[in-house]
Amino acid sequence: MASKLDEDSLQALKIAFTYMPKAIEVNKYEYGDRYQTVLDHIQTVREVLSINDVDPEEVYGDINPDTTPNSSY
């Protein structure tokens, strides 16, 4: 099991994650033979965020609260 990140490293990872493509956007047409590697990298980052008690689905809102729509439920 990976160890938890310090706050600065976790914040940097969250920022980088907001610029990564969403897994649904990754396809062989856009990424060629590297598409599976890109998907693996996205999954690795999601796992590290989860290990650090961060919901990957909430990261964009944490980093960019002023451009994130409010919840509709």
Short mmCIF file of N, CA and C in Angstrom, two decimals:
data_model
loop_
_atom_site.label_atom_id
_atom_site.label_comp_id
_atom_site.label_asym_id
_atom_site.label_seq_id
_atom_site.Cartn_x
_atom_site.Cartn_y
_atom_site.Cartn_z
N MET A 1 0.84 -1.18 0.00
CA MET A 1 0.00 0.00 0.00
C MET A 1 0.88 1.24 0.00
N ALA A 2 0.54 2.21 -0.81
CA ALA A 2 1.30 3.45 -0.89
C ALA A 2 1.05 4.29 0.36
N SER A 3 2.06 5.07 0.71
CA SER A 3 1.90 5.95 1.87
C SER A 3 1.19 7.22 1.43
N LYS A 4 0.63 7.91 2.40
CA LYS A 4 -0.11 9.15 2.11
C LYS A 4 0.86 10.26 1.77
N LEU A 5 0.40 11.16 0.93
CA LEU A 5 1.20 12.31 0.50
C LEU A 5 1.08 13.45 1.49
N ASP A 6 2.11 14.30 1.53
CA ASP A 6 2.00 15.51 2.33
C ASP A 6 1.04 16.46 1.61
N GLU A 7 0.56 17.49 2.28
CA GLU A 7 -0.46 18.39 1.73
C GLU A 7 -0.03 19.07 0.44
N ASP A 8 1.22 19.54 0.36
CA ASP A 8 1.69 20.20 -0.85
C ASP A 8 1.72 19.25 -2.04
N SER A 9 2.18 18.04 -1.82
CA SER A 9 2.23 17.05 -2.90
C SER A 9 0.83 16.64 -3.34
N LEU A 10 -0.07 16.49 -2.38
CA LEU A 10 -1.44 16.14 -2.71
C LEU A 10 -2.10 17.26 -3.50
N GLN A 11 -1.87 18.49 -3.12
CA GLN A 11 -2.43 19.63 -3.84
C GLN A 11 -1.89 19.67 -5.28
N ALA A 12 -0.60 19.42 -5.44
CA ALA A 12 0.01 19.40 -6.78
C ALA A 12 -0.60 18.28 -7.63
N LEU A 13 -0.82 17.11 -7.04
CA LEU A 13 -1.43 16.00 -7.77
C LEU A 13 -2.86 16.34 -8.17
N LYS A 14 -3.61 16.98 -7.28
CA LYS A 14 -4.98 17.37 -7.60
C LYS A 14 -5.01 18.37 -8.75
N ILE A 15 -4.10 19.32 -8.75
CA ILE A 15 -4.03 20.30 -9.85
C ILE A 15 -3.71 19.60 -11.16
N ALA A 16 -2.71 18.73 -11.14
CA ALA A 16 -2.33 18.00 -12.36
C ALA A 16 -3.49 17.14 -12.86
N PHE A 17 -4.23 16.54 -11.95
CA PHE A 17 -5.35 15.68 -12.32
C PHE A 17 -6.43 16.45 -13.07
N THR A 18 -6.63 17.73 -12.71
CA THR A 18 -7.66 18.52 -13.39
C THR A 18 -7.31 18.76 -14.85
N TYR A 19 -6.03 18.66 -15.22
CA TYR A 19 -5.61 18.88 -16.60
C TYR A 19 -5.49 17.57 -17.40
N MET A 20 -5.62 16.44 -16.72
CA MET A 20 -5.56 15.15 -17.41
C MET A 20 -6.86 14.93 -18.17
N PRO A 21 -6.79 14.19 -19.27
CA PRO A 21 -8.04 13.87 -19.96
C PRO A 21 -8.88 12.93 -19.10
N LYS A 22 -10.17 12.99 -19.29
CA LYS A 22 -11.06 12.03 -18.63
C LYS A 22 -10.91 10.70 -19.35
N ALA A 23 -11.04 9.61 -18.63
CA ALA A 23 -10.85 8.29 -19.23
C ALA A 23 -11.78 8.07 -20.42
N ILE A 24 -12.98 8.61 -20.35
CA ILE A 24 -13.93 8.44 -21.44
C ILE A 24 -13.48 9.15 -22.72
N GLU A 25 -12.59 10.13 -22.58
CA GLU A 25 -12.08 10.88 -23.73
C GLU A 25 -10.89 10.18 -24.41
N VAL A 26 -10.34 9.18 -23.77
CA VAL A 26 -9.14 8.52 -24.29
C VAL A 26 -9.55 7.38 -25.22
N ASN A 27 -9.09 7.46 -26.46
CA ASN A 27 -9.40 6.41 -27.43
C ASN A 27 -8.20 6.20 -28.36
N LYS A 28 -8.25 5.13 -29.09
CA LYS A 28 -7.14 4.77 -29.97
C LYS A 28 -6.96 5.78 -31.10
N TYR A 29 -8.05 6.38 -31.55
CA TYR A 29 -7.97 7.37 -32.62
C TYR A 29 -7.16 8.59 -32.19
N GLU A 30 -7.41 9.09 -30.98
CA GLU A 30 -6.72 10.29 -30.48
C GLU A 30 -5.32 9.99 -29.95
N TYR A 31 -5.13 8.84 -29.33
CA TYR A 31 -3.87 8.56 -28.63
C TYR A 31 -3.05 7.46 -29.28
N GLY A 32 -3.55 6.86 -30.33
CA GLY A 32 -2.80 5.82 -31.02
C GLY A 32 -2.56 4.61 -30.14
N ASP A 33 -1.42 4.00 -30.34
CA ASP A 33 -1.09 2.79 -29.58
C ASP A 33 -0.84 3.06 -28.10
N ARG A 34 -0.72 4.33 -27.71
CA ARG A 34 -0.47 4.69 -26.30
C ARG A 34 -1.75 4.83 -25.49
N TYR A 35 -2.90 4.61 -26.11
CA TYR A 35 -4.14 4.89 -25.38
C TYR A 35 -4.26 4.07 -24.10
N GLN A 36 -3.82 2.81 -24.12
CA GLN A 36 -3.91 1.99 -22.90
C GLN A 36 -2.97 2.50 -21.82
N THR A 37 -1.79 2.98 -22.21
CA THR A 37 -0.85 3.57 -21.24
C THR A 37 -1.46 4.80 -20.59
N VAL A 38 -2.11 5.64 -21.40
CA VAL A 38 -2.76 6.84 -20.86
C VAL A 38 -3.86 6.44 -19.88
N LEU A 39 -4.66 5.46 -20.23
CA LEU A 39 -5.70 4.98 -19.31
C LEU A 39 -5.11 4.44 -18.02
N ASP A 40 -3.99 3.72 -18.12
CA ASP A 40 -3.31 3.20 -16.92
C ASP A 40 -2.82 4.34 -16.04
N HIS A 41 -2.27 5.40 -16.65
CA HIS A 41 -1.79 6.54 -15.87
C HIS A 41 -2.94 7.24 -15.16
N ILE A 42 -4.04 7.41 -15.85
CA ILE A 42 -5.22 8.04 -15.23
C ILE A 42 -5.67 7.20 -14.04
N GLN A 43 -5.72 5.89 -14.20
CA GLN A 43 -6.15 5.01 -13.11
C GLN A 43 -5.19 5.07 -11.93
N THR A 44 -3.90 5.15 -12.20
CA THR A 44 -2.91 5.25 -11.13
C THR A 44 -3.12 6.51 -10.31
N VAL A 45 -3.33 7.64 -10.98
CA VAL A 45 -3.56 8.90 -10.26
C VAL A 45 -4.85 8.82 -9.46
N ARG A 46 -5.89 8.26 -10.03
CA ARG A 46 -7.16 8.11 -9.30
C ARG A 46 -6.97 7.27 -8.03
N GLU A 47 -6.18 6.20 -8.14
CA GLU A 47 -5.93 5.34 -6.98
C GLU A 47 -5.17 6.08 -5.89
N VAL A 48 -4.16 6.86 -6.27
CA VAL A 48 -3.39 7.61 -5.27
C VAL A 48 -4.27 8.67 -4.60
N LEU A 49 -5.13 9.32 -5.37
CA LEU A 49 -6.06 10.27 -4.77
C LEU A 49 -6.96 9.56 -3.76
N SER A 50 -7.47 8.40 -4.13
CA SER A 50 -8.35 7.64 -3.23
C SER A 50 -7.62 7.21 -1.96
N ILE A 51 -6.38 6.77 -2.10
CA ILE A 51 -5.57 6.38 -0.93
C ILE A 51 -5.43 7.56 0.03
N ASN A 52 -5.42 8.77 -0.53
CA ASN A 52 -5.27 9.98 0.27
C ASN A 52 -6.62 10.60 0.65
N ASP A 53 -7.66 9.77 0.62
CA ASP A 53 -9.01 10.18 1.04
C ASP A 53 -9.57 11.33 0.21
N VAL A 54 -9.24 11.35 -1.07
CA VAL A 54 -9.76 12.36 -1.99
C VAL A 54 -10.61 11.64 -3.04
N ASP A 55 -11.85 12.09 -3.20
CA ASP A 55 -12.73 11.53 -4.22
C ASP A 55 -12.33 12.15 -5.56
N PRO A 56 -11.83 11.35 -6.50
CA PRO A 56 -11.40 11.90 -7.79
C PRO A 56 -12.50 12.67 -8.52
N GLU A 57 -13.75 12.30 -8.28
CA GLU A 57 -14.87 12.98 -8.94
C GLU A 57 -15.08 14.39 -8.39
N GLU A 58 -14.53 14.69 -7.22
CA GLU A 58 -14.71 15.99 -6.59
C GLU A 58 -13.51 16.91 -6.76
N VAL A 59 -12.44 16.43 -7.34
CA VAL A 59 -11.19 17.20 -7.42
C VAL A 59 -11.37 18.49 -8.20
N TYR A 60 -12.02 18.42 -9.36
CA TYR A 60 -12.15 19.63 -10.18
C TYR A 60 -12.86 20.73 -9.40
N GLY A 61 -13.89 20.39 -8.67
CA GLY A 61 -14.61 21.38 -7.87
C GLY A 61 -13.77 21.95 -6.76
N ASP A 62 -12.88 21.14 -6.19
CA ASP A 62 -11.98 21.63 -5.14
C ASP A 62 -10.98 22.63 -5.69
N ILE A 63 -10.46 22.34 -6.88
CA ILE A 63 -9.42 23.18 -7.47
C ILE A 63 -10.01 24.40 -8.16
N ASN A 64 -11.16 24.25 -8.79
CA ASN A 64 -11.80 25.34 -9.55
C ASN A 64 -13.24 25.58 -9.10
N PRO A 65 -13.44 25.99 -7.87
CA PRO A 65 -14.82 26.12 -7.36
C PRO A 65 -15.65 27.18 -8.09
N ASP A 66 -15.00 28.21 -8.63
CA ASP A 66 -15.76 29.27 -9.29
C ASP A 66 -16.24 28.89 -10.68
N THR A 67 -15.69 27.83 -11.27
CA THR A 67 -16.13 27.41 -12.61
C THR A 67 -16.83 26.06 -12.59
N THR A 68 -17.14 25.57 -11.40
CA THR A 68 -17.80 24.28 -11.28
C THR A 68 -19.28 24.50 -10.99
N PRO A 69 -20.16 23.87 -11.78
CA PRO A 69 -21.60 24.06 -11.51
C PRO A 69 -21.99 23.48 -10.17
N ASN A 70 -23.03 24.06 -9.58
CA ASN A 70 -23.56 23.54 -8.32
C ASN A 70 -24.22 22.20 -8.56
N SER A 71 -24.28 21.42 -7.52
CA SER A 71 -24.95 20.12 -7.60
C SER A 71 -26.42 20.32 -7.93
N SER A 72 -26.97 19.39 -8.67
CA SER A 72 -28.39 19.53 -9.04
C SER A 72 -29.29 18.60 -8.25
N TYR A 73 -28.75 17.97 -7.20
CA TYR A 73 -29.64 17.14 -6.45
C TYR A 73 -30.00 17.74 -5.17
#
